[in-house]
mmCIF file of C-alpha atoms in Angstrom:
data_model
loop_
_atom_site.group_PDB
_atom_site.id
_atom_site.type_symbol
_atom_site.label_atom_id
_atom_site.label_comp_id
_atom_site.label_asym_id
_atom_site.label_seq_id
_atom_site.Cartn_x
_atom_site.Cartn_y
_atom_site.Cartn_z
ATOM 1 C CA MET A 2 -7.224 4.750 -19.126
ATOM 2 C CA PRO A 3 -5.126 2.795 -16.328
ATOM 3 C CA THR A 4 -2.326 3.531 -15.048
ATOM 4 C CA ARG A 5 1.145 2.519 -13.896
ATOM 5 C CA ASP A 6 0.855 2.220 -10.224
ATOM 6 C CA GLU A 7 -3.619 1.613 -10.772
ATOM 7 C CA GLU A 8 -2.549 -1.796 -7.777
ATOM 8 C CA PHE A 9 -0.086 0.528 -5.553
ATOM 9 C CA ARG A 10 -3.374 2.357 -4.720
ATOM 10 C CA ILE A 11 -3.801 3.233 -1.394
ATOM 11 C CA HIS A 12 -7.110 4.706 -0.587
ATOM 12 C CA HIS A 13 -9.611 3.948 2.313
ATOM 13 C CA GLY A 14 -11.014 0.415 2.661
ATOM 14 C CA ARG A 15 -8.566 -1.758 0.487
ATOM 15 C CA GLU A 16 -7.363 -4.306 0.861
ATOM 16 C CA LEU A 17 -3.538 -5.363 -0.284
ATOM 17 C CA SER A 18 -2.331 -9.405 -1.186
ATOM 18 C CA GLY A 19 -1.160 -11.554 -3.877
ATOM 19 C CA THR A 20 0.914 -10.147 -6.698
ATOM 20 C CA LEU A 21 1.429 -6.455 -7.249
ATOM 21 C CA LEU A 22 1.630 -5.267 -10.790
ATOM 22 C CA TRP A 23 3.729 -1.677 -11.710
ATOM 23 C CA ALA A 24 2.060 -1.075 -15.156
ATOM 24 C CA GLY A 25 1.221 -4.168 -15.826
ATOM 25 C CA GLY A 26 3.514 -5.743 -15.320
ATOM 26 C CA SER A 27 5.727 -4.238 -17.548
ATOM 27 C CA PHE A 28 7.967 -3.021 -15.260
ATOM 28 C CA PRO A 29 9.097 -6.465 -13.260
ATOM 29 C CA ASP A 30 11.615 -4.957 -10.737
ATOM 30 C CA ASN A 31 9.404 -2.365 -9.711
ATOM 31 C CA ASN A 32 6.363 -5.738 -9.440
ATOM 32 C CA ARG A 33 6.038 -6.629 -4.804
ATOM 33 C CA VAL A 34 4.751 -10.340 -3.843
ATOM 34 C CA LEU A 35 2.535 -9.974 -0.261
ATOM 35 C CA ARG A 36 2.723 -12.688 1.259
ATOM 36 C CA GLY A 37 -0.508 -11.008 4.065
ATOM 37 C CA ALA A 38 -3.386 -9.782 3.059
ATOM 38 C CA TYR A 39 -3.312 -5.937 3.814
ATOM 39 C CA MET A 40 -6.165 -3.795 5.445
ATOM 40 C CA LEU A 41 -6.622 -0.361 4.345
ATOM 41 C CA THR A 42 -7.543 2.692 7.454
ATOM 42 C CA TRP A 43 -7.054 5.332 7.402
ATOM 43 C CA ARG A 44 -6.990 7.435 10.797
ATOM 44 C CA PRO A 45 -7.640 10.612 11.873
ATOM 45 C CA TYR A 46 -4.975 12.532 13.236
ATOM 46 C CA THR A 47 -5.187 16.348 13.566
ATOM 47 C CA GLN A 48 -7.571 18.778 12.893
ATOM 48 C CA LEU A 49 -6.146 22.158 12.218
ATOM 49 C CA GLU A 50 -8.335 25.273 10.748
ATOM 50 C CA GLY A 51 -9.330 26.284 7.927
ATOM 51 C CA PRO A 52 -11.047 24.317 4.484
ATOM 52 C CA ASN A 53 -9.175 20.934 4.026
ATOM 53 C CA SER A 54 -7.176 21.388 7.038
ATOM 54 C CA GLU A 55 -8.383 16.965 8.417
ATOM 55 C CA PHE A 56 -5.023 15.405 8.173
ATOM 56 C CA ARG A 57 -4.546 11.392 8.414
ATOM 57 C CA CYS A 58 -2.463 8.672 8.856
ATOM 58 C CA LEU A 59 -2.352 4.855 7.844
ATOM 59 C CA ALA A 60 -0.148 2.021 9.115
ATOM 60 C CA VAL A 61 0.051 -0.848 8.474
ATOM 61 C CA PHE A 62 0.936 -3.399 10.310
ATOM 62 C CA ILE A 63 2.406 -6.753 9.555
ATOM 63 C CA THR A 64 3.294 -9.623 11.648
ATOM 64 C CA PRO A 65 6.937 -10.777 10.464
ATOM 65 C CA ASN A 66 7.622 -14.127 10.240
ATOM 66 C CA GLY A 67 11.422 -15.337 11.153
ATOM 67 C CA ALA A 68 10.923 -18.760 10.606
ATOM 68 C CA GLN A 69 11.612 -18.508 6.033
ATOM 69 C CA PRO A 70 14.238 -16.060 5.066
ATOM 70 C CA GLN A 71 12.248 -13.023 2.935
ATOM 71 C CA PRO A 72 12.893 -13.602 -0.916
ATOM 72 C CA PRO A 73 13.962 -10.589 -3.051
ATOM 73 C CA HIS A 74 10.761 -7.810 -3.696
ATOM 74 C CA GLU A 75 8.675 -9.190 -1.729
ATOM 75 C CA ALA A 76 6.868 -7.349 1.781
#
């Protein structure tokens, strides 16, 4: 069964692009239109002792385009 956040998931190797619909578009205020394509790559951050002790980080780099105004709900 699909979830409301399905198009917003940020798993490793995913590329975010285009229009992201929250709950299949049922909540238009939560939809987002991306102008570019963004590859998500989680990287190791630190390793502690014990099981499940690896912490990872995700940074998504964007290039702002100052020449064009940003319409509402775009990133």
